[in-house]
PDB file of C-alpha atoms in Angstrom:
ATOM      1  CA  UNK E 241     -78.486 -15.159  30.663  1.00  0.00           C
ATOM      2  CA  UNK E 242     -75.358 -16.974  29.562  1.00  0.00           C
ATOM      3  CA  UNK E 243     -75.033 -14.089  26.915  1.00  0.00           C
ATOM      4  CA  UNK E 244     -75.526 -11.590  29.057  1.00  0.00           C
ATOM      5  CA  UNK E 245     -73.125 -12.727  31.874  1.00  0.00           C
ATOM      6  CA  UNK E 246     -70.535 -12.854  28.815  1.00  0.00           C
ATOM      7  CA  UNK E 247     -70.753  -9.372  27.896  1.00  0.00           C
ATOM      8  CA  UNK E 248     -70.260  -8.058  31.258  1.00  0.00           C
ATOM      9  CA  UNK E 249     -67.751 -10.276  31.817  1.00  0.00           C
ATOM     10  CA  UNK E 250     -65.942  -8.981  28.500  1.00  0.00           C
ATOM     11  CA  UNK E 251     -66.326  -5.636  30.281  1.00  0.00           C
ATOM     12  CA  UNK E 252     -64.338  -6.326  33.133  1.00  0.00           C
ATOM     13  CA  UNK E 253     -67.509  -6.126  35.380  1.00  0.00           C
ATOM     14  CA  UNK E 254     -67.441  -9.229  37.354  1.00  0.00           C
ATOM     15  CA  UNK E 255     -70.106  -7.624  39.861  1.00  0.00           C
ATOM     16  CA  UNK E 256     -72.757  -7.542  36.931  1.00  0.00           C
ATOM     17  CA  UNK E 257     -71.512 -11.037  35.545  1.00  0.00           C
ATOM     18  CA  UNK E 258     -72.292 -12.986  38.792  1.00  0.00           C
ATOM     19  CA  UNK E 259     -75.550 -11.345  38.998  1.00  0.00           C
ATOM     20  CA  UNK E 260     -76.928 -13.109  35.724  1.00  0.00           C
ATOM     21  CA  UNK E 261     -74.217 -16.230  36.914  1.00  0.00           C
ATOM     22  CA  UNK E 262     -77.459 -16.901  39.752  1.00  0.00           C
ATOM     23  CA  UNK E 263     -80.202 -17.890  37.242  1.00  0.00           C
ATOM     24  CA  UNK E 264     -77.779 -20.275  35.170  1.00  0.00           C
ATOM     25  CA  UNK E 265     -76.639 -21.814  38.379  1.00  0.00           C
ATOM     26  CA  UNK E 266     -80.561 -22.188  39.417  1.00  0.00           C
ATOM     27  CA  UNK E 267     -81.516 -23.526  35.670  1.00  0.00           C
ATOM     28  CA  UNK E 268     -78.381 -26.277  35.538  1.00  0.00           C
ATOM     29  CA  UNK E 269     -78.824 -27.614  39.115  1.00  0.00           C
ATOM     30  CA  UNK E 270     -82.029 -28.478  37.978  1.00  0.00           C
ATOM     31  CA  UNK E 271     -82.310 -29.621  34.742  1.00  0.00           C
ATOM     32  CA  UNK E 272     -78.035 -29.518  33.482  1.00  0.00           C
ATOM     33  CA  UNK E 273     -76.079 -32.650  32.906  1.00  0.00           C
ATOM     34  CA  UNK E 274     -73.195 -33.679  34.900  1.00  0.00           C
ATOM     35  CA  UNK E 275     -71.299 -31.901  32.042  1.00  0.00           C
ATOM     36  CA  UNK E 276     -72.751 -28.326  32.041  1.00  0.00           C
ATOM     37  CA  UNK E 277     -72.443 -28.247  35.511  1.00  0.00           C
ATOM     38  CA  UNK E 278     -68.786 -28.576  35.825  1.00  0.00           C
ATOM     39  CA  UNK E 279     -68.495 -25.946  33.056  1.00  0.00           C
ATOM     40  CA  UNK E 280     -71.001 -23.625  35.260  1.00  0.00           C
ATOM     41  CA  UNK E 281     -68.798 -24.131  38.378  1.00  0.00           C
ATOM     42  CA  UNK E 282     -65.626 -23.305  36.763  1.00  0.00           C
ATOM     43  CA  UNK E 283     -67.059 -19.851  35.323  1.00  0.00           C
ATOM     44  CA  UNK E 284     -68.485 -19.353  38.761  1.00  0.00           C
ATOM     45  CA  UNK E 285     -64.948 -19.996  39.988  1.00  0.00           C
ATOM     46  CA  UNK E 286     -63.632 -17.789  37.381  1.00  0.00           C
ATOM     47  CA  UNK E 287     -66.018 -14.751  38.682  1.00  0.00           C
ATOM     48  CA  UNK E 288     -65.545 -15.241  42.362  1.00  0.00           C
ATOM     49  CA  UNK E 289     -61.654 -15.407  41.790  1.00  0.00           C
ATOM     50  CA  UNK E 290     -61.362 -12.358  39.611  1.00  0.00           C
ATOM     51  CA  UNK E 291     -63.099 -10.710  42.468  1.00  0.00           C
ATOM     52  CA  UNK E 292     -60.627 -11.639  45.348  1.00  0.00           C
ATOM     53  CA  UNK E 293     -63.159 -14.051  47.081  1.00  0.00           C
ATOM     54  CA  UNK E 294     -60.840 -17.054  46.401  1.00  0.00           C
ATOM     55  CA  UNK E 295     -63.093 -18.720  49.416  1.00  0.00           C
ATOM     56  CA  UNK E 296     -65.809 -18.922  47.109  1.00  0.00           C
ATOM     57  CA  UNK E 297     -63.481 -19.573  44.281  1.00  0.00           C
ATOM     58  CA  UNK E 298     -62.183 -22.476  45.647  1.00  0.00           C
ATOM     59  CA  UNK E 299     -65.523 -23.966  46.852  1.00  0.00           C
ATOM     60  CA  UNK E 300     -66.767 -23.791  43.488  1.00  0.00           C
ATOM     61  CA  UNK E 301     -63.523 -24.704  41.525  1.00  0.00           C
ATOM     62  CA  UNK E 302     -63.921 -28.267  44.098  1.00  0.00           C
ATOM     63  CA  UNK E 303     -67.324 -28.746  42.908  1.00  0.00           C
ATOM     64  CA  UNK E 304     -66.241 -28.422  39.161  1.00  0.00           C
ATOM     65  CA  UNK E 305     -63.746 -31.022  40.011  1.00  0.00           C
ATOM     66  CA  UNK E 306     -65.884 -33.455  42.128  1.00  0.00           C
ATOM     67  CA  UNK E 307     -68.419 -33.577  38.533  1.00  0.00           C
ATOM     68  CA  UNK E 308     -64.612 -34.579  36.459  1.00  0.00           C
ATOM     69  CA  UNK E 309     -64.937 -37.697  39.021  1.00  0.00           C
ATOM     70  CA  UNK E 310     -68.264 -39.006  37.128  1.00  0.00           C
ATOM     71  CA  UNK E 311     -67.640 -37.810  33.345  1.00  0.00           C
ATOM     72  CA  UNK E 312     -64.548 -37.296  31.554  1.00  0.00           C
ATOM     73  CA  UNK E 313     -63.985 -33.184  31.472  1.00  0.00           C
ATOM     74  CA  UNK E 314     -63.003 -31.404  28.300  1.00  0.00           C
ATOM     75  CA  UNK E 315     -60.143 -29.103  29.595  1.00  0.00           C
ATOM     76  CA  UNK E 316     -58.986 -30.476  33.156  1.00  0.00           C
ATOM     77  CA  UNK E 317     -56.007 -28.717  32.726  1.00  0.00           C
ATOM     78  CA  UNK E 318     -57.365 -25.775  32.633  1.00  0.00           C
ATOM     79  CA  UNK E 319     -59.478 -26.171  36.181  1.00  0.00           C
ATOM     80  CA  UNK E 320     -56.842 -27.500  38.058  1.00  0.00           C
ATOM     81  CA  UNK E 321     -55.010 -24.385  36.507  1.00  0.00           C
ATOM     82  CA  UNK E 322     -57.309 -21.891  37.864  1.00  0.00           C
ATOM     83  CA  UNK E 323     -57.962 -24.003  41.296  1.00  0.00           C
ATOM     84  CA  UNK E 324     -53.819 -23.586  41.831  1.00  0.00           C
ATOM     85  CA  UNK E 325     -53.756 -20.172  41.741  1.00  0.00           C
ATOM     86  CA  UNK E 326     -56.846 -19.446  43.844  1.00  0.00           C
ATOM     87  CA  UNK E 327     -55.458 -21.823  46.349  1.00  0.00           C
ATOM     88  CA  UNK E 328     -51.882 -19.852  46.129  1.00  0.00           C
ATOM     89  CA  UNK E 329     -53.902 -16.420  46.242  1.00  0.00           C
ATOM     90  CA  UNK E 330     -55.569 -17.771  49.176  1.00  0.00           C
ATOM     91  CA  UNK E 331     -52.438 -18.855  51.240  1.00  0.00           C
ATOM     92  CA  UNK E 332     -52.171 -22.192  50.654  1.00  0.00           C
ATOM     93  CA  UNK E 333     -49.779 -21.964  48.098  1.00  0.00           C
ATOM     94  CA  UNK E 334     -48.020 -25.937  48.775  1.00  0.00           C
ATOM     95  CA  UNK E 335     -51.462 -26.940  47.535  1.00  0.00           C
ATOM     96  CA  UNK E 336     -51.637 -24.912  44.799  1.00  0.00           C
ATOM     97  CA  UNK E 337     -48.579 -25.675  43.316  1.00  0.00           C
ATOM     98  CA  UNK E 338     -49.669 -29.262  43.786  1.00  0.00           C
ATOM     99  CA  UNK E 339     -52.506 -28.234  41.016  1.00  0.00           C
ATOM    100  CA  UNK E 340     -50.864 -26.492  38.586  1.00  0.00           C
ATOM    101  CA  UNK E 341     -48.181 -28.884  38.286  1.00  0.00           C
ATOM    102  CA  UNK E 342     -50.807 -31.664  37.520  1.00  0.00           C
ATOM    103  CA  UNK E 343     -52.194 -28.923  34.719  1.00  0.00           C
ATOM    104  CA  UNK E 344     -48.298 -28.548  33.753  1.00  0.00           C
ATOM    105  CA  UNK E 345     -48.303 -32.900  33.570  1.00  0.00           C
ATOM    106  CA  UNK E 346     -51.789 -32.839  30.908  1.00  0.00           C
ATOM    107  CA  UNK E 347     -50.364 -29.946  28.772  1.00  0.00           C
ATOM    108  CA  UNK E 348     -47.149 -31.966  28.185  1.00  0.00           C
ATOM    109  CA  UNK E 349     -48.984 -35.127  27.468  1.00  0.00           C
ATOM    110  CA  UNK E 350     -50.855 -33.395  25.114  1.00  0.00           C
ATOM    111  CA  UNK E 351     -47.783 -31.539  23.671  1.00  0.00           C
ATOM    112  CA  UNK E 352     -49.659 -28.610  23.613  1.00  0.00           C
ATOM    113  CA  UNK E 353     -46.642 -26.336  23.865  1.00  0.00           C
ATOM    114  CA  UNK E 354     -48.627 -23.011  23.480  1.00  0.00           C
ATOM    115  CA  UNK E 355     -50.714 -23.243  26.363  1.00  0.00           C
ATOM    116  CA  UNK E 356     -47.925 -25.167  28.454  1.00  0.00           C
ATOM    117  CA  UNK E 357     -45.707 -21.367  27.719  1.00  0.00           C
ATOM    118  CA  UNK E 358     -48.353 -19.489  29.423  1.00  0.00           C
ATOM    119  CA  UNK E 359     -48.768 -22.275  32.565  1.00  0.00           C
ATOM    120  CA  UNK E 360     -44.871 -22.306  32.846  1.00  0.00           C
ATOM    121  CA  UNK E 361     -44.368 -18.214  33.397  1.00  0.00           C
ATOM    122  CA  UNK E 362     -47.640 -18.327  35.582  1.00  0.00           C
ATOM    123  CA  UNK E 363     -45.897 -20.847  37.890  1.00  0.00           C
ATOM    124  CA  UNK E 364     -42.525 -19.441  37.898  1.00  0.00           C
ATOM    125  CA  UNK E 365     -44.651 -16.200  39.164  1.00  0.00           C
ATOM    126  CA  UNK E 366     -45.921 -18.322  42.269  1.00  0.00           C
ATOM    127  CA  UNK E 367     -42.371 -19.455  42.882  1.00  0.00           C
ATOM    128  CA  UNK E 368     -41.260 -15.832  42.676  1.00  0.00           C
ATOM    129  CA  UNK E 369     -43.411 -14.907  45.146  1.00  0.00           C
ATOM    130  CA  UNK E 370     -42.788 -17.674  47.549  1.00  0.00           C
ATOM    131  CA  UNK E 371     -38.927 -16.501  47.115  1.00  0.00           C
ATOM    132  CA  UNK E 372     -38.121 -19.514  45.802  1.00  0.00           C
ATOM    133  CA  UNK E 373     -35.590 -18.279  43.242  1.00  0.00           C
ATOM    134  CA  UNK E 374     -34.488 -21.991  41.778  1.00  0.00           C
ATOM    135  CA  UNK E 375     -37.932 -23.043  41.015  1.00  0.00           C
ATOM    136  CA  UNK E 376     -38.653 -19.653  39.548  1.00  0.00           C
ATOM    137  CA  UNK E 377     -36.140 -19.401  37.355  1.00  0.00           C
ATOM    138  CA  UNK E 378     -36.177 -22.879  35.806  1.00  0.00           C
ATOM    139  CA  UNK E 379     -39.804 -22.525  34.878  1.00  0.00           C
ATOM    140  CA  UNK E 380     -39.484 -18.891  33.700  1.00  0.00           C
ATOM    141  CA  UNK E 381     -36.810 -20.211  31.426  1.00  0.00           C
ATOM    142  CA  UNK E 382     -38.991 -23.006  29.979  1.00  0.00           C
ATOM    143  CA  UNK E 383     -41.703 -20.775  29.397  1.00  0.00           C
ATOM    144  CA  UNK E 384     -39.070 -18.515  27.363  1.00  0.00           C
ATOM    145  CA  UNK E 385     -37.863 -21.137  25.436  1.00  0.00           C
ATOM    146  CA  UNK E 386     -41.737 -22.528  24.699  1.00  0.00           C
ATOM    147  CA  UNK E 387     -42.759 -18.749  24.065  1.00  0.00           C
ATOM    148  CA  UNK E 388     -39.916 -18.057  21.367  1.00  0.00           C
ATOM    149  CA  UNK E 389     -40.927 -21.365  19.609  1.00  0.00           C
ATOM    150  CA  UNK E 390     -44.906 -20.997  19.516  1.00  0.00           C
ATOM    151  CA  UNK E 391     -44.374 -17.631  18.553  1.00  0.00           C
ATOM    152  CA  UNK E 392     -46.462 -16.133  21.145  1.00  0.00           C
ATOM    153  CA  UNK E 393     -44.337 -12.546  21.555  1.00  0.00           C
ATOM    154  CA  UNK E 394     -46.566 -11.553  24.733  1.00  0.00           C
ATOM    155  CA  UNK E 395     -45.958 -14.371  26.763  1.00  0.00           C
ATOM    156  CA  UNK E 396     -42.235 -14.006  25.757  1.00  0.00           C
ATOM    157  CA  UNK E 397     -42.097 -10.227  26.602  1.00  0.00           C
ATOM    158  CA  UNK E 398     -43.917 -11.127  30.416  1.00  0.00           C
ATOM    159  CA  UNK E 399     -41.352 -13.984  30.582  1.00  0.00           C
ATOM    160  CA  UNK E 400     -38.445 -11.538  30.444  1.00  0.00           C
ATOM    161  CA  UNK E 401     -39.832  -8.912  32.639  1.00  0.00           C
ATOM    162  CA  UNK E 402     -40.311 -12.151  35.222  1.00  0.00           C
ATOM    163  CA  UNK E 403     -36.870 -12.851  34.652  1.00  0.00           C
ATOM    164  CA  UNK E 404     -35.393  -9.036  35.028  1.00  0.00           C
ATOM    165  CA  UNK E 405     -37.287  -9.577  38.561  1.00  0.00           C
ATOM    166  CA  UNK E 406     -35.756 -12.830  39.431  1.00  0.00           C
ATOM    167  CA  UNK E 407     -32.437 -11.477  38.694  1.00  0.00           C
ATOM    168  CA  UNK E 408     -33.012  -8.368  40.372  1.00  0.00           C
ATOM    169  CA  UNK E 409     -33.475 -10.038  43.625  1.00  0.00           C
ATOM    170  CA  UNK E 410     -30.326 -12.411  43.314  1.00  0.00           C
ATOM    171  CA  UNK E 411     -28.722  -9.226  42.559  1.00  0.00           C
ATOM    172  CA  UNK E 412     -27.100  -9.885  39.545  1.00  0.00           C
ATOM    173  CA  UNK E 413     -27.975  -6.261  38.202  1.00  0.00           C
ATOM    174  CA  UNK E 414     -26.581  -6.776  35.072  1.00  0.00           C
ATOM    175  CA  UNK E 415     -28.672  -9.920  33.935  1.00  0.00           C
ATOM    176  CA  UNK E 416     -31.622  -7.813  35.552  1.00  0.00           C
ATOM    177  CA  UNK E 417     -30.954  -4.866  33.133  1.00  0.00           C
ATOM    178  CA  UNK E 418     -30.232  -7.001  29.881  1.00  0.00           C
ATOM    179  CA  UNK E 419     -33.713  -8.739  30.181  1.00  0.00           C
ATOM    180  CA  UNK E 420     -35.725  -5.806  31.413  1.00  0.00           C
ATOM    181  CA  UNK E 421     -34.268  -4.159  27.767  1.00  0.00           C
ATOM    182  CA  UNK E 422     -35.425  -7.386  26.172  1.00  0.00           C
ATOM    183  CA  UNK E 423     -38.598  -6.411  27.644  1.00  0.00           C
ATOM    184  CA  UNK E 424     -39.374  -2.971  26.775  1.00  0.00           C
ATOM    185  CA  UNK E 425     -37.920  -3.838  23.288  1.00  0.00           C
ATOM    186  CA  UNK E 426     -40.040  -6.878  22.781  1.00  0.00           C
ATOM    187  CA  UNK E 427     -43.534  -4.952  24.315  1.00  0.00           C
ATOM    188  CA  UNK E 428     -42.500  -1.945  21.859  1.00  0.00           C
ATOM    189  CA  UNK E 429     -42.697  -4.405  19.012  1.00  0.00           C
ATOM    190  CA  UNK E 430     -46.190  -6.052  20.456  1.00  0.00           C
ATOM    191  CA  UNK E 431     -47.689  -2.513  20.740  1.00  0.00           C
ATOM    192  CA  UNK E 432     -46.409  -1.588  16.749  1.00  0.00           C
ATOM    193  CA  UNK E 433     -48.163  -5.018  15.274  1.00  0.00           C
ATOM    194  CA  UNK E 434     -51.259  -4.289  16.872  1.00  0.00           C
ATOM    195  CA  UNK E 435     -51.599  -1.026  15.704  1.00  0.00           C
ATOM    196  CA  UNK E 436     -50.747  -2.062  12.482  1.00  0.00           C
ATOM    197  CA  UNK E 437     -53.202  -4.886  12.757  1.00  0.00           C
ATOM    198  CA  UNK E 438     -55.965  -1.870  13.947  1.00  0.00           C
ATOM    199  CA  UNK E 439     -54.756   0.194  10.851  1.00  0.00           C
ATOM    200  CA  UNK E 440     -55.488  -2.821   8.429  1.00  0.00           C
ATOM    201  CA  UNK E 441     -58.891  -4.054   9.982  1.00  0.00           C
ATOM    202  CA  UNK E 442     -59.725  -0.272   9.817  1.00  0.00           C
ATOM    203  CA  UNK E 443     -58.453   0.227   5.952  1.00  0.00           C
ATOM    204  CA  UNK E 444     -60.607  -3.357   5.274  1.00  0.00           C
ATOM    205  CA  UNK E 445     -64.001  -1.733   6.988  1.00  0.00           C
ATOM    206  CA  UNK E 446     -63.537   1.729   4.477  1.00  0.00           C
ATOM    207  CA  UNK E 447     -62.631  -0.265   1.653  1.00  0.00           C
ATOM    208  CA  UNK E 448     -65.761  -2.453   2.386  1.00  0.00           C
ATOM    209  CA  UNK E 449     -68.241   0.535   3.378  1.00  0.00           C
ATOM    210  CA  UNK E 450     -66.808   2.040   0.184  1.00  0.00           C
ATOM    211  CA  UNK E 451     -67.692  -0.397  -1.783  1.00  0.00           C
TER     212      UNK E 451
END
């Protein structure tokens, strides 16, 4: 089932995904540990939110959290991530805020810089769209500077188009402009390495059927 649920999911067809979600969810209420239940409820959360029912997304993002009371959970971080911005999707965006800035607090104590690039543009986003400019831009830049020194030339590229944005509505045009070039430049880049990474995993699957 779990299989299954992964491969749609991979697809982009959540629909499918929750469908084989209901037998897991049957099997681990019964017979999981404390453990594979929180797991199950964050994936469940996952599904409902990439859906738009952040009702259900949030119900079963609490649950996930209410097992972390009882055993210590492997990625916290990551669940009060993904509770923040259902919260924020759903309106309650004070909350939500409240969540991702204790997932912001765990990445840093863990110094895991990589992961704390992504969480730092995807909170200057919910800033953005609360209009709060300040607060934007001061994570947007941390998430620049994290991106340019993890190396991690996607993030970076998003980070400047979220800055063209901010500066577009405090209309200063010309920062705007400078960063949205930084942007295109940057994704034009991206989409050249990945080709040329296709081309090479391509040229290594001849050579091999060659062979």
């Amino acid at each position: 089932y779990q299989k299954l649920a992964n491969a749609y999911d991979q697809q982009g067809n959540a629909g499918k995904c929750l469908y084989y979600y209901l037998p897991i969810e049957s099997l681990v209420e019964q017979y999981g540990s404390m453990q594979e239940k929180s797991i199950l409820y964050n994936n469940l959360g996952r599904q409902y939110a990439s859906q738009k029912q952040f009702d259900k997304a949030i119900e079963y993002f609490h649950k996930s959290e209410l097992q972390c009371v009882y055993i210590p959970c492997d990625y916290p971080d990551v669940l009060y991530a993904d509770m923040g911005i259902a919260l924020h999707n759903n309106g309650n965006t004070k909350q939500g805020i409240e969540y991702l800035l204790k997932a912001r607090a765990l990445l840093e104590a863990k110094k895991d810089d990589t992961a704390l690039a992504n969480l730092e543009h995807l909170i200057a986003g919910v800033y953005l769209n609360e209009n709060d400019y300040y607060n934007a831009i001061t994570h947007n830049n941390l998430a620049i500077r994290l991106a340019k020194e993890t190396n991690q030339q996607l993030v970076l590229a998003e980070a400047y188009r979220t800055a063209a944005d901010l500066y577009h509505a405090l209309y200063d045009f010309e920062k705007a402009f400078e960063y949205y070039k930084d942007y295109l430049t940057l994704m034009d880049a991206v989409r050249l390495e990945e080709q040329a990474r296709e081309q090479r995993i391509n040229q290594q699957r001849a050579y091999r059927d060659w062979e």
